[in-house]
Amino acid sequence: MELLKRNVLDKISVENIKLELMRTAFGRQSTLLGKLDPRILIIWYSVFAVLPWFIHNEAVLAGLLIPMIVFTFFSKVSPLVLLIMAIGLLSEVTYIFLASFLFGGSLEGVWALLVLTLKILIISLASIAVFSSMDPEKLSDAMLSLGMPSQFSFGVSYGYRMLPILIEEYQNLIHSYRLRGKAPERKGILRLRSLLYMIKLSMIAFYPLILNTAKRIRTTVEALEVRGFTYSLVSKDAKRLKLAYLRVTWRDLLFLVLSLLYAVSLFWAGSYIHF
Amino acid sequence: MIEELRHNMAKPSHAAPILELRQVGFRYPGAEADSLRGISLTVEPGEFVAIAGTNGSGKSTLCKCLNGLIPHYYVGDLTGHIEIAGLTAANESVSTLSRKVAYVFQDFENQLVRPTVYDEAIFAPLNFGYEDYKSRGERALAMLGLQHLRDRWIWQLSGGQKHLTALAGVLSLDPDILIIDEPVAQLDPHHARLIYDKLKVLNEQYGKTIIVIEHHTEFIAEYCSKVVLMDQGTIRWTKPVKEALSSVQELAELNILPPQVTMSAYLLDPNKRDYPVTLEEAEAYFRQFPLRPEALQDAAAAQLKKDNAGAVQTLADFRQVSYGYRTVTRTIHPVIQNAELQLREDDRVALVGNNGAGKSTLLKLISGLIKPLSGMLTVCGMDTRQASPEKLADYVAYIHQNPEEMFIEDTVRKDIEYFLKSRKLLHDPSFIDDIVDRLHLQEVQHRDGRLLSGGQQRRATLAIALAMRPAVILLDEPTASLDAASRRELSGMLIELRDRVKLTVIATHDMQLVAEWANRVIVLHDGEIVMDTDPLSLFSQPGLLRMTGLVAPQATTLSHQLGIRPPAMSAAQVAAAFNCSGEREEGIVQWNS
């Protein structure tokens, strides 16, 4: 039992969360969706992430869920992300049941709320599949190409570059708190006290992190200035050169056409089936 | 714009100086005094210039005038005339000037803004809209021999590789002038040398004019052609390297340490005009004097006797300890392998070895932040696998390599109090007052630690550790990025620690610190302890030093070349090994040791 507890606690250590995040962000695996043009993917995503809100037919929703599961599977999503989503979903379903039984609601109310959960699930899976298979660099270029301001798209890719450094520093700051702080003497039932202590640390460690980051940004801003970033904001050449590699191919078009065909056939089938 | 650029490039540049400043002065907006006063400086194409001076003497401000950040980005009062590669700085924008003058910051890591090495190299030419931005990036990487790192993520690189990447990032604009702000400060000696070797190639093969801000005189002696000495916003003088570094007294006044060999020669005879500044020169120079070896043997014997006194308590006991971390590809990367080590009371341990040898990991294992994967580690009687870092903190204090990661409160004093407060043991504020006084932090105790100077930050972190009243104190690279004055101050404080702390362990690249302070040296190489000895024996083995990538103090290397046995550990000892004819200045001896 003690071994098991330690095992579970080890798994959720900062170190492991860091590794999972890094794998998600820097895995560089080639996936089904990753091969597509990022602009096509963004357009596809913005349709399929909004569509479920306007559908009230459960059969169509269920039909939409299937490709999302397939894409998520092929996107080799990190187990951590899936775990977090599963916890979220489970707690939501539990809360729906509890709420409807405690307040004397009928099963119909539960059904309606479950449909809502289904919609959320479709959208979350679509987001996970798209964003974990798209290199943030490509995402940022796609946004630039679709007319977002350069500052914004640079921000995305800069965040991508800074992420590992921030995580590393965050971890070191937590170490600093631990090396001078005092952990609760008794661990409490189910280690609740220890858990609370760690949660508290993981929150307050953000303050020094923000201050340290603010300090180092000064150099970054100067460096951006001398390396022509401000210049690129006004010159058209930089944008043109940067985006020259983006090309829509037959593969992208095929993907769009197949998605459309699938959606149309779902609606057609959905008009015959009703739960 | 482009036309104008071509026109300027076409001008013959060999005749005119590439850089000319006449009576330049600058004051930051809102500042009470000028940061630069009456600066006149001429640099010819192809020169390798060092700008030396203490912190706050205006070195960085001067460099920011050269790439246009002053006055276009920092708007202040700029007077005088600046001409760069034929352009009058006042009439040009930052982006025009930065294509002529490249700047690598002291905290170069914050200069890197792209995820991979290649992206970083093409960033600037892409921004400026050069059609050939790809080949420019590739060329810059090739010039620095970085092609093999092309597709690496920035976070995967070592410190030295990051510095070279930052250099490649500015080199891709093909500038005429390169300015490097304190390249050695953040790097270990091995990588520092690597950077300088690359700069030398850029200077000699590609004809770049190079300006370094530097106070490590041993590098200046070996690589530079000219020294500009700055003091309080003015240029004190500009001299050729040999003449500059021979001005021992004057450098000493400004807290700049001349090379150890120069110091030795000065101590032997303080009345000369010219001293040797490199090892080769020193070897030839000292051969003129007769050797007097008995002086050193006495000192060595005395040291041995002193250190062999009494058997004592073991405070950290490594039994077959191994450690490795998990990588992104889900494999375990071994860092420490089967370490067998006992650290005892009164040990002053220096952990040495090149980057990645496992020094920091060993310290973190003792602190309990990380646990051995196999084997057994007992610290102050506790198995670290059972004890939390909080529990071990009652006995062990760990000082981060980066001081900023130790400031978790908004004032230095609160940081010092944190440990005692969290344990509800802070009954007596005079205890904290005492520590604040002792580390000379009275002035800054109510300020945020992040805003202090490098030397003050180190003192503050030492104060934090002392307030924990530890038995064991662990320091990771305490002398990194300190100037000579702060470094000396720190050595003094480490010596003062002796009566408060039972065991001190320092991971360091600073071989002078090892020679002056440690009584035990542990050499790590690829995660294994290859030697456990005292400084004198370590420096007596040049072969081992080479293998582990360590750079011995010049005094020791010189001793080997001259056949002084046992080798001298300081400049004063080298001088003592020879019959001196001149008067010895006691003050200087004190200052150096």
PDB file of C-alpha atoms in Angstrom, chain A residues 6 10-11 13 15-16 19-20 22-23 25-28 78-79 135 137 140-141 154 157-158 160-162 164-165 168-170 172-183 185 187 197-198 201 204 207-209 211-212 215-233 235 237-245, chain B residues 1-2 64 67 69 73-74 94-95 98-99 103 105 107 109-116 119-121 123-131 133 151 153-155 162 169-170 173 325-330 364 367 369 385-386 388-391 393-394 396 398 400 402 404-409 415-416 418-419 422-423 448 450-452 457 464 468:
ATOM      1  CA  ARG A   6       4.466   6.472  -3.304  1.00  0.00           C
ATOM      2  CA  ASP A  10       5.796  10.010  -7.816  1.00  0.00           C
ATOM      3  CA  LYS A  11       3.750  10.040 -10.991  1.00  0.00           C
ATOM      4  CA  SER A  13       5.488  15.094  -9.332  1.00  0.00           C
ATOM      5  CA  GLU A  15       9.213  16.568 -12.785  1.00  0.00           C
ATOM      6  CA  ASN A  16       6.806  14.204 -14.516  1.00  0.00           C
ATOM      7  CA  LEU A  19       8.214  15.795 -18.981  1.00  0.00           C
ATOM      8  CA  GLU A  20       4.655  15.212 -20.198  1.00  0.00           C
ATOM      9  CA  MET A  22       7.606  18.754 -23.038  1.00  0.00           C
ATOM     10  CA  ARG A  23       6.599  15.577 -24.842  1.00  0.00           C
ATOM     11  CA  ALA A  25       5.001  20.383 -27.082  1.00  0.00           C
ATOM     12  CA  PHE A  26       8.297  19.158 -28.508  1.00  0.00           C
ATOM     13  CA  GLY A  27       7.545  15.542 -29.411  1.00  0.00           C
ATOM     14  CA  ARG A  28       7.872  16.244 -33.136  1.00  0.00           C
ATOM     15  CA  SER A  78       0.045  12.552 -23.897  1.00  0.00           C
ATOM     16  CA  PRO A  79      -1.685  10.378 -21.280  1.00  0.00           C
ATOM     17  CA  ASP A 135       3.693  22.378 -34.286  1.00  0.00           C
ATOM     18  CA  GLU A 137       5.539  27.286 -35.080  1.00  0.00           C
ATOM     19  CA  SER A 140       1.832  30.855 -35.397  1.00  0.00           C
ATOM     20  CA  ASP A 141       2.635  31.087 -39.115  1.00  0.00           C
ATOM     21  CA  PHE A 154       5.263  35.931 -32.514  1.00  0.00           C
ATOM     22  CA  SER A 157       6.043  30.955 -30.873  1.00  0.00           C
ATOM     23  CA  TYR A 158       7.935  32.879 -28.183  1.00  0.00           C
ATOM     24  CA  TYR A 160       6.753  27.915 -27.128  1.00  0.00           C
ATOM     25  CA  ARG A 161      10.431  28.772 -26.790  1.00  0.00           C
ATOM     26  CA  MET A 162      10.067  29.998 -23.199  1.00  0.00           C
ATOM     27  CA  PRO A 164      10.724  24.745 -20.935  1.00  0.00           C
ATOM     28  CA  ILE A 165      12.727  27.505 -19.269  1.00  0.00           C
ATOM     29  CA  GLU A 168      12.537  24.625 -15.086  1.00  0.00           C
ATOM     30  CA  GLU A 169      12.616  27.853 -13.123  1.00  0.00           C
ATOM     31  CA  TYR A 170       9.229  27.158 -11.592  1.00  0.00           C
ATOM     32  CA  ASN A 172      13.597  25.443  -8.867  1.00  0.00           C
ATOM     33  CA  LEU A 173      11.461  28.039  -7.102  1.00  0.00           C
ATOM     34  CA  ILE A 174       9.320  25.303  -5.594  1.00  0.00           C
ATOM     35  CA  HIS A 175      12.555  23.703  -4.443  1.00  0.00           C
ATOM     36  CA  SER A 176      13.514  26.975  -2.777  1.00  0.00           C
ATOM     37  CA  TYR A 177      10.230  27.027  -0.882  1.00  0.00           C
ATOM     38  CA  ARG A 178      10.681  23.425   0.158  1.00  0.00           C
ATOM     39  CA  LEU A 179      14.265  23.917   1.257  1.00  0.00           C
ATOM     40  CA  ARG A 180      13.273  26.673   3.645  1.00  0.00           C
ATOM     41  CA  GLY A 181       9.700  25.838   4.447  1.00  0.00           C
ATOM     42  CA  LYS A 182       8.200  23.323   6.784  1.00  0.00           C
ATOM     43  CA  ALA A 183       5.992  20.470   5.625  1.00  0.00           C
ATOM     44  CA  GLU A 185       4.253  17.067  10.621  1.00  0.00           C
ATOM     45  CA  LYS A 187       0.439  13.814   6.593  1.00  0.00           C
ATOM     46  CA  TYR A 197       0.762  22.041   1.369  1.00  0.00           C
ATOM     47  CA  MET A 198       2.010  21.186  -2.122  1.00  0.00           C
ATOM     48  CA  LEU A 201       3.408  25.976  -2.754  1.00  0.00           C
ATOM     49  CA  ILE A 204       2.691  30.962  -4.439  1.00  0.00           C
ATOM     50  CA  TYR A 207       4.836  35.212  -7.843  1.00  0.00           C
ATOM     51  CA  PRO A 208       8.640  35.057  -7.908  1.00  0.00           C
ATOM     52  CA  LEU A 209       8.400  33.407 -11.321  1.00  0.00           C
ATOM     53  CA  LEU A 211       8.982  38.856 -11.150  1.00  0.00           C
ATOM     54  CA  ASN A 212      12.027  36.996 -12.476  1.00  0.00           C
ATOM     55  CA  LYS A 215      13.324  41.242 -15.150  1.00  0.00           C
ATOM     56  CA  ARG A 216      14.750  39.142 -17.943  1.00  0.00           C
ATOM     57  CA  ILE A 217      12.320  40.460 -20.529  1.00  0.00           C
ATOM     58  CA  ARG A 218      14.295  43.710 -20.557  1.00  0.00           C
ATOM     59  CA  THR A 219      17.156  42.109 -22.446  1.00  0.00           C
ATOM     60  CA  THR A 220      14.746  40.300 -24.728  1.00  0.00           C
ATOM     61  CA  VAL A 221      13.076  43.522 -25.758  1.00  0.00           C
ATOM     62  CA  GLU A 222      16.410  45.180 -26.550  1.00  0.00           C
ATOM     63  CA  ALA A 223      17.520  42.109 -28.469  1.00  0.00           C
ATOM     64  CA  LEU A 224      14.307  42.101 -30.506  1.00  0.00           C
ATOM     65  CA  GLU A 225      14.933  45.730 -31.346  1.00  0.00           C
ATOM     66  CA  VAL A 226      18.488  45.207 -32.623  1.00  0.00           C
ATOM     67  CA  ARG A 227      17.520  42.061 -34.467  1.00  0.00           C
ATOM     68  CA  GLY A 228      14.988  43.836 -36.582  1.00  0.00           C
ATOM     69  CA  PHE A 229      11.728  42.662 -35.082  1.00  0.00           C
ATOM     70  CA  THR A 230      10.263  46.159 -35.077  1.00  0.00           C
ATOM     71  CA  TYR A 231      11.484  46.585 -38.639  1.00  0.00           C
ATOM     72  CA  SER A 232       9.689  43.400 -39.709  1.00  0.00           C
ATOM     73  CA  LEU A 233       6.396  44.740 -38.354  1.00  0.00           C
ATOM     74  CA  SER A 235       8.042  45.694 -43.884  1.00  0.00           C
ATOM     75  CA  ASP A 237       9.121  41.367 -47.166  1.00  0.00           C
ATOM     76  CA  ALA A 238       9.583  39.603 -43.851  1.00  0.00           C
ATOM     77  CA  LYS A 239       6.038  38.275 -43.816  1.00  0.00           C
ATOM     78  CA  ARG A 240       6.186  37.160 -47.433  1.00  0.00           C
ATOM     79  CA  LEU A 241       9.483  35.295 -46.954  1.00  0.00           C
ATOM     80  CA  LYS A 242       8.373  33.735 -43.715  1.00  0.00           C
ATOM     81  CA  LEU A 243       5.133  32.343 -45.110  1.00  0.00           C
ATOM     82  CA  ALA A 244       6.499  31.257 -48.475  1.00  0.00           C
ATOM     83  CA  TYR A 245       6.648  27.639 -47.376  1.00  0.00           C
TER      84      TYR A 245
ATOM     85  CA  MET B   1      17.251  52.507 -48.223  1.00  0.00           C
ATOM     86  CA  ILE B   2      18.849  49.413 -49.788  1.00  0.00           C
ATOM     87  CA  LYS B  64      24.680  50.564 -26.481  1.00  0.00           C
ATOM     88  CA  ASN B  67      24.404  49.818 -32.007  1.00  0.00           C
ATOM     89  CA  LEU B  69      19.969  51.551 -28.832  1.00  0.00           C
ATOM     90  CA  TYR B  73      15.663  53.339 -27.926  1.00  0.00           C
ATOM     91  CA  TYR B  74      16.907  54.827 -24.667  1.00  0.00           C
ATOM     92  CA  VAL B  94      18.628  51.059 -34.873  1.00  0.00           C
ATOM     93  CA  SER B  95      17.875  48.641 -37.676  1.00  0.00           C
ATOM     94  CA  SER B  98      22.460  46.820 -36.090  1.00  0.00           C
ATOM     95  CA  ARG B  99      23.289  45.491 -39.535  1.00  0.00           C
ATOM     96  CA  TYR B 103      25.723  42.806 -29.988  1.00  0.00           C
ATOM     97  CA  PHE B 105      24.321  40.485 -24.342  1.00  0.00           C
ATOM     98  CA  ASP B 107      22.624  37.447 -20.243  1.00  0.00           C
ATOM     99  CA  GLU B 109      19.984  33.402 -22.924  1.00  0.00           C
ATOM    100  CA  ASN B 110      17.355  36.115 -22.948  1.00  0.00           C
ATOM    101  CA  GLN B 111      18.485  37.161 -26.385  1.00  0.00           C
ATOM    102  CA  LEU B 112      17.368  33.847 -27.859  1.00  0.00           C
ATOM    103  CA  VAL B 113      13.751  34.176 -28.905  1.00  0.00           C
ATOM    104  CA  ARG B 114      13.185  31.284 -31.292  1.00  0.00           C
ATOM    105  CA  PRO B 115      12.609  27.596 -30.524  1.00  0.00           C
ATOM    106  CA  THR B 116      15.477  26.039 -32.520  1.00  0.00           C
ATOM    107  CA  ASP B 119      15.301  29.484 -36.489  1.00  0.00           C
ATOM    108  CA  GLU B 120      17.457  31.643 -34.276  1.00  0.00           C
ATOM    109  CA  ALA B 121      20.114  31.996 -36.970  1.00  0.00           C
ATOM    110  CA  PHE B 123      15.553  35.327 -37.419  1.00  0.00           C
ATOM    111  CA  ALA B 124      17.355  38.622 -38.009  1.00  0.00           C
ATOM    112  CA  PRO B 125      17.907  38.325 -41.802  1.00  0.00           C
ATOM    113  CA  LEU B 126      14.282  37.223 -42.159  1.00  0.00           C
ATOM    114  CA  ASN B 127      13.112  40.272 -40.227  1.00  0.00           C
ATOM    115  CA  PHE B 128      15.122  42.534 -42.478  1.00  0.00           C
ATOM    116  CA  GLY B 129      13.609  40.840 -45.503  1.00  0.00           C
ATOM    117  CA  TYR B 130      16.783  39.461 -47.064  1.00  0.00           C
ATOM    118  CA  GLU B 131      15.826  37.074 -49.878  1.00  0.00           C
ATOM    119  CA  TYR B 133      17.956  34.614 -45.355  1.00  0.00           C
ATOM    120  CA  ASP B 151      17.764  21.315 -35.524  1.00  0.00           C
ATOM    121  CA  TRP B 153      15.794  22.963 -29.430  1.00  0.00           C
ATOM    122  CA  ILE B 154      17.295  25.898 -27.579  1.00  0.00           C
ATOM    123  CA  TRP B 155      16.481  24.356 -24.209  1.00  0.00           C
ATOM    124  CA  LYS B 162      23.639  28.857 -26.302  1.00  0.00           C
ATOM    125  CA  GLY B 169      21.942  34.919 -34.557  1.00  0.00           C
ATOM    126  CA  VAL B 170      23.718  38.265 -34.960  1.00  0.00           C
ATOM    127  CA  LEU B 173      23.454  39.877 -40.707  1.00  0.00           C
ATOM    128  CA  TYR B 325      16.848  11.591 -14.898  1.00  0.00           C
ATOM    129  CA  ARG B 326      14.122  10.671 -17.320  1.00  0.00           C
ATOM    130  CA  THR B 327      14.358  12.280 -20.729  1.00  0.00           C
ATOM    131  CA  VAL B 328      11.656  13.299 -23.160  1.00  0.00           C
ATOM    132  CA  THR B 329      12.143  10.046 -25.047  1.00  0.00           C
ATOM    133  CA  ARG B 330      11.298   8.073 -21.890  1.00  0.00           C
ATOM    134  CA  LYS B 364      20.935  18.127  -4.926  1.00  0.00           C
ATOM    135  CA  SER B 367      19.952  18.327  -0.065  1.00  0.00           C
ATOM    136  CA  LEU B 369      15.668  17.471  -3.488  1.00  0.00           C
ATOM    137  CA  ARG B 385      15.007   8.569   0.646  1.00  0.00           C
ATOM    138  CA  GLN B 386      12.890   8.606   3.795  1.00  0.00           C
ATOM    139  CA  SER B 388      11.705  15.137   2.864  1.00  0.00           C
ATOM    140  CA  PRO B 389      13.769  18.141   1.745  1.00  0.00           C
ATOM    141  CA  GLU B 390      11.959  20.158   4.436  1.00  0.00           C
ATOM    142  CA  LYS B 391      13.179  17.738   7.099  1.00  0.00           C
ATOM    143  CA  ALA B 393      16.645  21.561   5.693  1.00  0.00           C
ATOM    144  CA  ASP B 394      17.049  21.488   9.477  1.00  0.00           C
ATOM    145  CA  VAL B 396      21.454  21.202   5.237  1.00  0.00           C
ATOM    146  CA  TYR B 398      21.555  24.545  -0.394  1.00  0.00           C
ATOM    147  CA  HIS B 400      21.270  27.723  -5.986  1.00  0.00           C
ATOM    148  CA  ASN B 402      21.208  31.285  -9.911  1.00  0.00           C
ATOM    149  CA  GLU B 404      17.325  34.829  -8.339  1.00  0.00           C
ATOM    150  CA  GLU B 405      15.783  31.439  -7.790  1.00  0.00           C
ATOM    151  CA  MET B 406      16.350  31.830  -4.051  1.00  0.00           C
ATOM    152  CA  PHE B 407      14.427  35.073  -3.669  1.00  0.00           C
ATOM    153  CA  ILE B 408      10.914  33.973  -2.845  1.00  0.00           C
ATOM    154  CA  GLU B 409       9.960  36.991  -0.752  1.00  0.00           C
ATOM    155  CA  ASP B 415      13.962  35.940   2.670  1.00  0.00           C
ATOM    156  CA  ILE B 416      16.528  35.568   5.444  1.00  0.00           C
ATOM    157  CA  TYR B 418      11.675  32.727   6.019  1.00  0.00           C
ATOM    158  CA  PHE B 419      13.185  29.526   7.397  1.00  0.00           C
ATOM    159  CA  SER B 422       8.085  28.870   8.939  1.00  0.00           C
ATOM    160  CA  ARG B 423       9.307  26.869  11.937  1.00  0.00           C
ATOM    161  CA  ASP B 448      13.958  43.039  -3.444  1.00  0.00           C
ATOM    162  CA  ARG B 450      16.253  40.494  -7.683  1.00  0.00           C
ATOM    163  CA  LEU B 451      17.261  44.142  -7.993  1.00  0.00           C
ATOM    164  CA  LEU B 452      20.652  43.835  -6.293  1.00  0.00           C
ATOM    165  CA  GLN B 457      22.882  38.802  -4.494  1.00  0.00           C
ATOM    166  CA  ILE B 464      19.666  33.098   3.764  1.00  0.00           C
ATOM    167  CA  MET B 468      19.089  28.323   8.674  1.00  0.00           C
TER     168      MET B 468
END
